[in-house]
Coordinates of C-alpha atoms and ligand atoms in Angstrom, one line a residue:
M1 CA 4.4 0.0 30.1
A2 CA 0.8 -0.3 29.0
D3 CA 0.0 -2.8 26.3
L4 CA -0.2 -1.2 22.9
E5 CA -3.5 -1.6 21.2
F6 CA -3.1 -2.8 17.7
S7 CA -6.5 -3.9 16.8
N8 CA -5.9 -4.8 13.2
F9 CA -6.2 -7.3 10.4
I10 CA -3.2 -9.2 11.6
H11 CA -4.7 -10.0 14.9
N12 CA -7.9 -11.1 13.1
I13 CA -5.8 -13.6 11.2
I14 CA -4.1 -14.8 14.4
D15 CA -7.5 -15.1 16.1
K16 CA -8.7 -17.3 13.3
D17 CA -5.5 -19.4 13.4
L18 CA -6.0 -19.9 17.1
A19 CA -9.6 -20.8 16.7
E20 CA -8.6 -23.4 14.1
G21 CA -5.9 -24.8 16.4
R22 CA -3.0 -24.0 14.1
N23 CA 0.5 -24.0 15.6
N24 CA -0.7 -25.7 18.8
G25 CA -2.3 -22.4 19.9
E26 CA 1.0 -20.6 20.0
V27 CA 1.9 -17.2 18.8
Y28 CA 5.6 -16.6 18.1
T29 CA 6.8 -13.6 16.2
R30 CA 10.2 -12.0 15.5
F31 CA 11.8 -8.7 14.6
P32 CA 14.4 -9.6 11.9
P33 CA 16.6 -6.6 11.0
E34 CA 19.6 -7.0 8.8
P35 CA 22.6 -5.4 10.7
N36 CA 23.6 -3.2 7.8
G37 CA 22.8 0.1 9.4
Y38 CA 21.0 1.8 12.3
L39 CA 17.3 1.3 12.8
H40 CA 14.9 4.1 11.8
I41 CA 11.4 5.1 12.9
G42 CA 9.9 2.7 10.3
H43 CA 11.5 -0.2 12.1
A44 CA 9.9 1.1 15.3
K45 CA 6.6 0.4 13.8
S46 CA 7.6 -3.2 13.1
I47 CA 9.1 -3.6 16.5
C48 CA 6.0 -2.3 18.3
L49 CA 3.8 -4.5 16.1
N50 CA 5.8 -7.7 16.6
F51 CA 6.5 -7.4 20.3
S52 CA 3.1 -6.2 21.3
T53 CA 1.4 -8.9 19.2
A54 CA 3.4 -11.5 21.1
R55 CA 2.5 -9.9 24.4
K56 CA -1.2 -9.7 23.5
Y57 CA -1.3 -13.4 22.9
N58 CA 1.0 -14.4 25.8
G59 CA 3.4 -15.5 23.1
K60 CA 7.0 -14.9 22.4
C61 CA 9.1 -12.6 20.1
N62 CA 12.7 -13.0 19.1
L63 CA 15.2 -10.4 18.0
R64 CA 16.8 -12.0 15.1
F65 CA 19.6 -10.6 13.1
D66 CA 19.2 -11.5 9.4
D67 CA 23.0 -11.5 8.9
T68 CA 23.2 -13.3 5.5
N69 CA 24.9 -10.6 3.6
P70 CA 28.4 -10.2 5.2
V71 CA 29.8 -7.5 3.0
K72 CA 27.3 -4.9 4.3
E73 CA 27.0 -6.0 7.9
D74 CA 28.9 -5.1 11.1
T75 CA 28.9 -5.6 14.8
E76 CA 28.5 -1.9 15.4
Y77 CA 25.0 -2.2 13.8
V78 CA 24.2 -5.3 15.9
E79 CA 25.0 -3.4 19.1
S80 CA 23.0 -0.3 18.1
I81 CA 20.0 -2.4 17.1
E82 CA 19.9 -4.2 20.5
E83 CA 20.2 -0.8 22.3
D84 CA 17.4 0.6 20.2
V85 CA 14.9 -2.2 20.8
K86 CA 15.6 -2.0 24.5
W87 CA 15.2 1.8 24.5
L88 CA 11.8 1.4 22.9
G89 CA 10.9 -0.6 26.0
F90 CA 10.8 -4.2 24.6
S91 CA 12.7 -7.3 25.6
W92 CA 13.1 -10.3 23.3
D93 CA 12.6 -13.9 24.3
E94 CA 15.6 -15.1 22.3
L95 CA 18.4 -13.3 20.6
R96 CA 19.2 -15.1 17.4
F97 CA 21.5 -14.7 14.4
A98 CA 20.6 -16.2 11.0
S99 CA 24.3 -17.1 10.7
E100 CA 23.8 -19.7 13.5
Y101 CA 21.7 -21.6 11.0
F102 CA 24.1 -21.7 8.1
D103 CA 24.7 -25.4 8.5
T104 CA 21.0 -26.2 8.5
M105 CA 20.4 -24.0 5.6
Y106 CA 23.2 -25.7 3.7
E107 CA 21.7 -29.1 4.4
C108 CA 18.3 -27.8 3.3
A109 CA 19.8 -26.8 0.0
V110 CA 21.4 -30.2 -0.4
K111 CA 18.0 -31.7 0.3
L112 CA 16.5 -29.7 -2.5
I113 CA 19.3 -30.8 -4.9
K114 CA 18.7 -34.4 -4.0
A115 CA 15.0 -34.0 -4.6
G116 CA 15.7 -32.5 -8.1
K117 CA 14.4 -29.1 -6.9
A118 CA 17.6 -27.1 -7.1
Y119 CA 20.5 -26.9 -9.6
V120 CA 23.8 -25.1 -10.0
C121 CA 23.7 -22.5 -12.8
D122 CA 26.7 -21.0 -14.6
L123 CA 24.8 -18.2 -16.3
S124 CA 26.2 -14.7 -15.5
A125 CA 24.0 -12.3 -13.6
D126 CA 23.2 -10.5 -16.9
E127 CA 22.2 -13.7 -18.7
I128 CA 20.0 -14.7 -15.8
R129 CA 18.2 -11.4 -16.0
E130 CA 17.8 -11.9 -19.7
Y131 CA 16.5 -15.4 -19.3
R132 CA 14.1 -14.4 -16.6
G133 CA 11.5 -12.8 -19.0
T134 CA 9.1 -10.1 -18.1
L135 CA 5.7 -9.6 -16.6
T136 CA 4.2 -10.3 -20.0
Q137 CA 6.7 -12.8 -21.4
P138 CA 7.6 -16.2 -19.8
G139 CA 11.2 -16.8 -19.0
K140 CA 13.6 -19.2 -20.8
E141 CA 15.1 -22.2 -19.1
S142 CA 18.8 -22.1 -18.2
P143 CA 20.9 -24.6 -20.3
Y144 CA 22.2 -25.8 -16.9
R145 CA 18.7 -26.6 -15.6
N146 CA 18.9 -30.3 -16.3
R147 CA 22.2 -31.1 -14.7
S148 CA 22.1 -34.4 -12.9
V149 CA 21.7 -34.6 -9.1
E150 CA 25.2 -36.0 -8.8
E151 CA 26.7 -33.1 -10.8
N152 CA 24.8 -30.5 -8.8
L153 CA 25.8 -32.1 -5.5
D154 CA 29.4 -32.1 -6.6
L155 CA 29.3 -28.5 -7.9
F156 CA 27.5 -27.2 -4.9
E157 CA 30.0 -28.8 -2.6
R158 CA 32.9 -27.3 -4.6
M159 CA 31.2 -23.9 -4.4
K160 CA 31.2 -24.3 -0.6
N161 CA 34.8 -25.4 -0.7
G162 CA 35.9 -22.2 -2.4
E163 CA 36.8 -23.6 -5.8
F164 CA 35.0 -20.8 -7.7
P165 CA 35.2 -17.0 -7.7
D166 CA 32.2 -14.8 -6.7
G167 CA 29.5 -14.9 -9.3
A168 CA 30.8 -17.8 -11.2
K169 CA 28.0 -20.1 -10.2
I170 CA 24.8 -19.9 -8.2
L171 CA 22.4 -22.4 -6.8
R172 CA 18.9 -21.9 -8.1
A173 CA 15.5 -23.4 -7.1
K174 CA 14.0 -25.4 -9.9
I175 CA 10.4 -24.1 -10.0
D176 CA 8.8 -22.7 -13.1
M177 CA 10.3 -20.4 -15.7
S178 CA 6.9 -19.6 -17.0
S179 CA 5.3 -18.7 -13.7
P180 CA 3.3 -15.5 -13.8
N181 CA 5.1 -14.6 -10.6
I182 CA 8.7 -13.7 -11.6
N183 CA 9.9 -14.6 -8.1
M184 CA 9.1 -18.2 -8.9
R185 CA 11.2 -18.4 -12.1
D186 CA 14.0 -20.4 -10.7
P187 CA 15.2 -17.9 -8.1
A188 CA 18.7 -17.9 -6.8
I189 CA 19.0 -19.5 -3.4
Y190 CA 22.7 -19.6 -2.7
R191 CA 25.5 -17.4 -4.0
I192 CA 29.3 -17.4 -3.7
A193 CA 30.8 -14.5 -1.7
H194 CA 34.3 -14.8 -0.5
A195 CA 33.7 -12.4 2.4
N196 CA 34.6 -12.3 6.0
H197 CA 31.4 -12.6 8.1
H198 CA 31.2 -10.7 11.4
K199 CA 30.1 -13.8 13.2
T200 CA 31.3 -16.8 11.2
G201 CA 34.6 -15.3 10.0
D202 CA 35.9 -17.2 7.0
K203 CA 34.0 -20.4 7.6
W204 CA 31.7 -19.8 4.6
C205 CA 32.1 -18.6 1.1
V206 CA 28.6 -19.4 0.1
Y207 CA 25.7 -17.5 1.6
P208 CA 21.9 -18.1 1.3
M209 CA 19.7 -15.5 -0.5
Y210 CA 17.1 -13.7 1.5
D211 CA 14.1 -15.5 0.0
F212 CA 15.6 -18.9 0.9
A213 CA 17.1 -17.9 4.3
H214 CA 14.2 -16.1 5.7
P215 CA 11.5 -18.8 5.7
L216 CA 14.1 -21.3 7.1
E217 CA 15.0 -18.9 9.9
D218 CA 11.4 -18.6 10.8
A219 CA 10.8 -22.4 10.6
I220 CA 13.9 -23.2 12.7
E221 CA 12.8 -20.8 15.4
G222 CA 9.2 -22.1 15.4
I223 CA 7.9 -18.7 14.4
T224 CA 4.1 -18.9 13.8
H225 CA 3.4 -15.5 12.3
S226 CA 6.1 -13.9 10.2
I227 CA 5.1 -10.3 9.9
C228 CA 6.8 -8.3 7.1
T229 CA 6.2 -5.4 4.8
L230 CA 4.1 -5.3 1.7
E231 CA 6.9 -5.6 -0.8
F232 CA 7.3 -9.2 0.2
E233 CA 3.7 -10.1 -0.7
D234 CA 4.8 -11.4 -4.2
H235 CA 7.5 -13.4 -2.5
R236 CA 5.1 -15.3 -0.3
P237 CA 4.6 -18.2 -2.8
L238 CA 8.3 -18.7 -2.7
Y239 CA 8.4 -18.5 1.1
D240 CA 5.7 -21.2 1.2
W241 CA 7.5 -23.2 -1.5
V242 CA 10.8 -23.2 0.5
I243 CA 9.0 -24.3 3.7
R244 CA 7.1 -27.0 1.9
E245 CA 9.9 -28.4 -0.1
T246 CA 12.3 -28.5 2.8
G247 CA 9.7 -30.2 4.9
W248 CA 8.6 -28.5 8.1
E249 CA 5.8 -29.3 10.4
N250 CA 3.8 -26.3 11.7
P251 CA 4.7 -24.0 8.8
P252 CA 5.0 -20.4 9.7
R253 CA 2.6 -18.0 8.0
Q254 CA 3.9 -14.8 6.4
I255 CA 1.6 -11.8 6.8
E256 CA 2.4 -8.5 5.1
F257 CA 1.5 -5.0 6.2
A258 CA 2.1 -1.5 4.8
R259 CA 5.4 0.0 5.8
L260 CA 5.6 3.4 7.4
N261 CA 6.3 6.3 5.2
L262 CA 6.7 9.8 6.8
T263 CA 6.5 13.1 5.0
H264 CA 10.0 14.6 4.2
T265 CA 11.7 11.7 5.8
L266 CA 14.1 9.2 4.2
M267 CA 13.3 5.7 5.4
S268 CA 15.9 3.3 4.3
K269 CA 19.2 2.3 5.9
R270 CA 20.9 2.5 2.6
Y271 CA 20.0 6.2 2.0
L272 CA 20.6 7.1 5.7
K273 CA 24.1 5.5 5.5
A274 CA 24.9 7.6 2.4
L275 CA 24.1 10.7 4.4
V276 CA 26.4 9.6 7.2
D277 CA 29.2 8.6 4.7
N278 CA 28.8 11.9 2.8
G279 CA 29.1 13.9 6.0
D280 CA 25.7 15.5 5.4
V281 CA 25.0 14.8 9.0
T282 CA 27.2 14.4 12.1
G283 CA 26.5 10.7 12.4
W284 CA 23.8 8.0 12.7
D285 CA 22.7 9.8 15.9
D286 CA 22.5 13.3 14.4
P287 CA 19.4 14.7 16.1
R288 CA 17.9 15.4 12.6
M289 CA 18.2 11.7 11.6
P290 CA 15.0 9.6 11.6
T291 CA 17.0 6.8 13.2
I292 CA 16.1 5.6 16.6
A293 CA 19.5 6.8 17.8
G294 CA 18.8 10.2 16.3
I295 CA 15.4 10.7 17.8
R296 CA 16.7 9.5 21.1
R297 CA 19.4 12.1 21.1
R298 CA 16.9 14.6 19.8
G299 CA 15.0 14.0 23.1
Y300 CA 12.0 12.1 21.8
T301 CA 10.7 9.7 24.4
P302 CA 10.1 5.9 23.9
A303 CA 6.5 6.5 25.2
A304 CA 5.9 9.1 22.4
V305 CA 7.2 6.7 19.7
R306 CA 5.1 3.9 21.0
D307 CA 2.1 6.1 21.1
F308 CA 2.8 7.2 17.5
C309 CA 3.0 3.6 16.3
E310 CA -0.2 2.8 18.0
R311 CA -2.0 5.8 16.5
I312 CA -0.9 5.1 12.9
G313 CA -2.1 1.6 13.2
V314 CA -1.4 -1.3 10.8
A315 CA -3.0 -1.5 7.4
K316 CA -2.6 -3.4 4.2
A317 CA -2.4 -0.3 2.0
N318 CA 0.6 2.0 1.7
S319 CA 0.2 5.6 2.8
T320 CA 2.3 8.5 4.1
V321 CA 1.9 9.8 7.6
D322 CA 2.6 13.4 8.5
F323 CA 5.7 13.9 10.4
E324 CA 3.7 16.4 12.5
L325 CA 1.8 13.5 14.0
L326 CA 5.0 12.2 15.5
E327 CA 5.8 15.7 16.9
H328 CA 2.3 15.9 18.3
C329 CA 2.9 12.6 20.2
V330 CA 6.1 14.0 21.6
R331 CA 4.4 17.2 22.8
E332 CA 1.5 15.2 24.3
D333 CA 4.0 13.1 26.3
L334 CA 6.1 16.0 27.4
K335 CA 3.5 18.6 28.3
D336 CA 2.6 17.3 31.7
R337 CA 6.0 16.2 32.9
T338 CA 8.4 19.0 32.2
V339 CA 9.2 22.1 34.1
S340 CA 9.7 25.4 32.4
K341 CA 12.8 27.7 32.3
M342 CA 13.2 31.2 30.9
V343 CA 15.7 31.2 28.1
V344 CA 16.4 34.0 25.6
L345 CA 17.5 32.5 22.3
D346 CA 18.3 35.7 20.3
P347 CA 19.1 38.3 23.0
I348 CA 18.6 42.0 22.9
K349 CA 19.7 44.0 25.9
V350 CA 17.2 45.7 28.1
T351 CA 18.2 48.4 30.6
V352 CA 15.6 49.3 33.3
K353 CA 16.6 52.9 33.8
N354 CA 14.7 53.5 37.0
Y355 CA 15.8 50.3 38.7
P356 CA 18.7 50.9 41.1
E357 CA 22.1 50.1 39.7
G358 CA 23.9 47.2 41.5
Q359 CA 20.6 45.9 43.0
T360 CA 19.3 42.3 42.5
E361 CA 16.1 40.9 43.8
Y362 CA 14.7 37.4 43.4
V363 CA 11.2 37.0 42.0
E364 CA 9.2 33.9 42.2
V365 CA 8.2 32.0 39.1
E366 CA 6.1 28.8 39.1
N367 CA 7.8 25.8 37.6
S368 CA 4.8 24.7 35.5
K369 CA 1.1 25.0 35.3
K370 CA 0.7 22.3 37.9
P371 CA 0.9 23.7 41.5
E372 CA 2.5 20.5 42.8
D373 CA 5.6 21.3 40.7
G374 CA 6.3 24.3 43.0
S375 CA 8.2 27.4 42.1
R376 CA 11.7 28.8 42.0
T377 CA 13.2 32.3 42.3
V378 CA 14.9 34.1 39.5
P379 CA 17.2 37.1 39.8
F380 CA 15.9 40.4 38.4
S381 CA 18.0 43.5 38.0
R382 CA 18.6 46.7 35.9
N383 CA 20.3 44.7 33.1
L384 CA 18.2 42.1 31.4
Y385 CA 17.9 40.3 28.1
V386 CA 14.7 39.6 26.1
D387 CA 14.2 37.8 22.8
R388 CA 14.5 39.9 19.8
S389 CA 11.3 38.5 18.5
D390 CA 9.5 40.1 21.5
F391 CA 10.3 43.6 20.2
M392 CA 9.0 45.4 17.1
E393 CA 9.8 49.0 16.5
N394 CA 6.8 49.4 14.2
P395 CA 4.3 46.8 15.6
M396 CA 1.8 45.2 13.3
K397 CA -1.8 45.2 14.4
G398 CA -2.4 42.8 17.3
Y399 CA 1.2 42.8 18.5
F400 CA 1.1 43.0 22.3
R401 CA 4.8 42.6 23.1
L402 CA 7.5 45.3 23.4
F403 CA 7.3 48.4 21.2
P404 CA 8.0 52.0 21.9
G405 CA 5.5 53.3 24.4
N406 CA 4.0 49.9 25.2
E407 CA 3.8 48.2 28.6
V408 CA 4.1 44.5 29.1
R409 CA 4.6 42.1 32.0
F410 CA 7.9 40.5 32.4
K411 CA 7.0 37.0 33.6
G412 CA 7.1 36.8 37.4
A413 CA 8.4 40.3 37.8
Y414 CA 7.0 43.8 36.9
F415 CA 5.3 45.7 34.2
L416 CA 7.9 47.4 32.0
T417 CA 7.4 50.1 29.4
C418 CA 9.7 50.5 26.4
E419 CA 10.8 54.1 26.4
E420 CA 13.6 54.3 23.9
V421 CA 15.4 52.2 21.3
I422 CA 19.2 52.4 20.9
K423 CA 20.5 51.4 17.4
D424 CA 23.8 50.6 15.9
E425 CA 25.2 52.4 12.8
N426 CA 23.2 50.0 10.6
G427 CA 19.9 51.0 12.2
N428 CA 19.5 47.7 14.1
A429 CA 18.1 47.9 17.6
V430 CA 20.7 46.9 20.1
E431 CA 19.3 48.0 23.4
L432 CA 15.9 48.9 24.8
I433 CA 15.7 51.4 27.5
C434 CA 12.7 50.7 29.7
T435 CA 11.1 51.8 32.9
Y436 CA 9.4 49.5 35.4
D437 CA 6.5 50.3 37.8
P438 CA 7.4 49.0 41.3
E439 CA 3.7 48.8 42.2
T440 CA 3.1 46.1 39.7
K441 CA 5.2 43.3 41.2
C442 CA 3.8 39.9 40.3
G443 CA 1.9 38.3 43.2
G444 CA 1.2 41.7 44.8
A445 CA -2.1 43.6 45.2
F446 CA -1.8 45.8 42.2
S447 CA -4.9 45.9 40.1
G448 CA -4.7 49.4 38.6
R449 CA -4.4 48.4 34.9
K450 CA -3.9 45.4 32.8
V451 CA -1.4 44.6 30.1
K452 CA -1.9 42.2 27.1
G453 CA 1.5 40.7 26.8
T454 CA 3.7 38.6 29.1
I455 CA 7.2 37.9 27.9
H456 CA 10.2 36.0 29.3
W457 CA 13.5 37.5 30.1
V458 CA 16.8 36.8 31.9
D459 CA 19.0 38.8 34.2
A460 CA 22.1 39.7 32.2
D461 CA 24.6 39.5 35.1
S462 CA 23.7 36.0 36.3
A463 CA 22.5 34.4 33.0
I464 CA 24.3 31.4 31.7
P465 CA 25.3 31.4 28.1
V466 CA 23.7 28.5 26.1
T467 CA 24.1 27.3 22.6
V468 CA 20.8 26.1 21.2
N469 CA 20.4 23.9 18.2
A470 CA 17.0 24.4 16.6
Y471 CA 16.3 21.7 14.1
E472 CA 13.9 21.5 11.1
S473 CA 13.4 18.5 9.0
L474 CA 16.5 17.1 7.4
M475 CA 14.9 16.6 4.0
T476 CA 12.6 18.9 2.0
E477 CA 11.0 18.7 -1.4
D478 CA 12.4 20.6 -4.3
E479 CA 10.2 22.1 -7.1
N480 CA 10.0 18.7 -8.8
G481 CA 8.9 17.0 -5.6
N482 CA 12.2 15.2 -5.1
Q483 CA 13.6 14.8 -1.6
V484 CA 16.7 17.0 -1.2
L485 CA 18.6 18.1 1.9
N486 CA 17.0 21.0 3.6
P487 CA 19.5 23.8 3.8
N488 CA 17.8 25.2 6.9
S489 CA 17.7 22.0 8.9
L490 CA 19.8 23.6 11.7
T491 CA 19.7 27.0 13.2
V492 CA 22.2 27.7 16.0
F493 CA 21.3 30.3 18.6
H494 CA 23.7 31.7 21.2
G495 CA 21.4 32.7 24.0
F496 CA 21.1 33.1 27.7
A497 CA 19.3 31.0 30.3
E498 CA 18.2 31.8 33.8
P499 CA 20.8 30.3 36.3
S500 CA 18.6 27.4 37.5
L501 CA 18.8 25.7 34.1
A502 CA 22.2 24.5 35.2
E503 CA 20.7 22.6 38.1
L504 CA 18.5 20.4 36.0
P505 CA 19.7 16.8 35.8
E506 CA 21.7 16.3 32.6
D507 CA 19.1 14.2 30.8
E508 CA 16.0 16.0 32.0
R509 CA 13.8 17.5 29.3
C510 CA 12.3 20.9 30.0
Q511 CA 10.3 23.6 28.4
F512 CA 11.9 26.9 27.4
F513 CA 9.0 29.1 28.3
R514 CA 7.2 30.2 25.2
H515 CA 9.7 28.4 22.9
G516 CA 9.3 24.6 23.1
Y517 CA 10.8 21.5 24.6
Y518 CA 14.5 21.1 25.0
I519 CA 17.1 18.7 26.2
K520 CA 20.8 19.1 26.9
D521 CA 22.9 17.5 24.2
S522 CA 25.6 16.0 26.4
K523 CA 27.5 14.7 23.4
A524 CA 27.9 18.1 21.9
S525 CA 28.3 20.1 25.1
K526 CA 31.7 21.1 26.4
P527 CA 32.7 22.1 30.0
D528 CA 32.5 25.7 29.0
E529 CA 29.6 25.5 26.5
A530 CA 26.2 24.0 27.3
V531 CA 24.5 22.9 24.1
Y532 CA 20.7 22.3 24.1
T533 CA 18.6 20.7 21.4
R534 CA 15.1 21.7 20.5
I535 CA 13.1 18.6 20.8
V536 CA 10.0 20.2 19.3
D537 CA 8.4 23.6 19.4
L538 CA 5.2 24.4 21.2
K539 CA 2.9 25.0 18.4
S540 CA 1.3 22.3 16.4
S541 CA 0.2 22.6 12.9
W542 CA -1.2 19.2 13.2
K543 CA -4.8 18.9 14.5
P544 CA -6.4 15.6 15.4
K545 CA -8.9 14.5 12.8
K546 CA -12.4 14.6 14.0
Ligands
ATP601 P1 15.9 -0.7 5.1 O1 15.6 -0.4 3.6 O2 15.8 0.5 5.9 O3 17.2 -1.4 5.3 P2 14.6 -3.2 5.4 O4 13.2 -3.5 5.3 O5 15.6 -3.7 4.4 O6 14.7 -1.6 5.6 P3 15.3 -4.8 7.6 O7 16.5 -4.7 8.5 O8 15.4 -5.9 6.7 O9 15.2 -3.4 6.9 O10 14.0 -4.7 8.4 C1 13.6 -5.4 9.6 C2 12.2 -5.4 9.7 O11 11.7 -4.0 9.7 C3 11.5 -6.0 8.5 O12 10.5 -6.9 8.9 C4 11.0 -4.9 7.7 O13 9.8 -5.2 7.0 C5 10.6 -3.9 8.8 N1 10.6 -2.5 8.3 C6 11.6 -1.9 7.6 N2 11.3 -0.6 7.2 C7 10.0 -0.5 7.7 C8 9.1 0.6 7.6 N3 9.3 1.8 7.0 N4 7.9 0.4 8.2 C9 7.6 -0.7 8.8 N5 8.4 -1.7 8.9 C10 9.6 -1.6 8.4
MG602 MG1 17.4 -4.2 3.8

């Protein structure tokens, strides 16, 4: 895998740190997901950034599970996250769990209490909110703020021993209730939660809060550069406070960057979980989901995702990226390494009336535009299918495909002319009667006349039936600009494919000629029904910016 080029402000900061001899010249990063859901494409940006930054500086990068919130976390998520990081092509130096540090974190909290920097508070959550003040008004000190060190030590220990119910008490850092930064107004650092933890079981009933745990996790692991998203910028003073007050040499440096937002894409595990729980999608790996598991099943490649992350770059200002850029990267990756098959998605019957009944011949079709990919033979007979969209009874101007009286090339085979349209009782075309010109066989010497259209087709007798799922974006915007489920996110086609499609290896992506890129959905396929997923169509509405 080529190194990703992230020339960005983060690397400038690291270069400066290295020049100044900070952290003994080391670069150590981490990717710290909370195992409360499956990773999404936004996480891919953070993964690429953290792992490729470590690689660029010959440093290290950990995969660390930030598992300090037992109620929402689960081993299923841990396993999926490991799989996703590997799939993206990265390997971690160490696999860590924040829960491994619960003892150390507890000791750090005791240390703060002993130094008079933390206290046990009995205010309810509502009261705490009320006391906190606002952006324009200072907060009010808790009546419990001046408890003695002894009393705090005793109460904190009893919190740990399970003497109090959830929410009855919390441990708060004693900082400054009138700080302009609300995060510094005596933030909670430990809470009571009588909950079973997927790693530590029932050992603990007090758990550290994110703002206390995260800096300690970084410090314990010797992380030098703790890269996180912009919403934590206001938390940085607290991050630095925790590190300073609990006494660490070589303090880690927190650096914030703008999170990835994609057009019509939900980007939060919480919302994605709601879609799964509601049954709006078939699961976390539904091919419409922006999860890594979803885009993997959709047929996107790790190389395309990495290319995407490199192109969007890393900035300090929030913005929204067009989903089409991701699709563009997928096409770019697939275009030179897929063979092409003829598949009719929405079939209409074609009868070649002057072709002998019962006869089949094999015509040669090249596998791709690259000669080295070779060719295959495809059966041709009197009974064929073409795509309904390749026929128009009353063609509009510039339509060069099938219409009554028009002649087109059937890819790899002959020129055919549409002579007659057979309709059902509702007036819908159900069969096209055509004639072929035997002189015009593809690859032959015929040069008598030219046709403007080439269309794909399959032989009706040998074609294999395929179910094809064509996906659109899962979310769309309503008239008020709110994200809502797109009712048209899935169109199912029951089509026919040339026989050689069945010979492709199960997980090989291919082009359906003139349609797009497809992959077999082995999870949805059954022995008697092959299901294919449209990875991305051929056309791109997205154009590179000049
Ligand atoms: P979510 O709301 O989806 O749960 P999160 O930020 O709470 O997201 P974490 O599991 O805590 O998820 O995230 C792990 C890392 O991934 C964090 O460093 C976080 O900043 C980063 N990350 C999460 N979402 C994005 C995004 N959209 N773009 C870039 N980085 C992201
Ligand atoms: Mg989260």
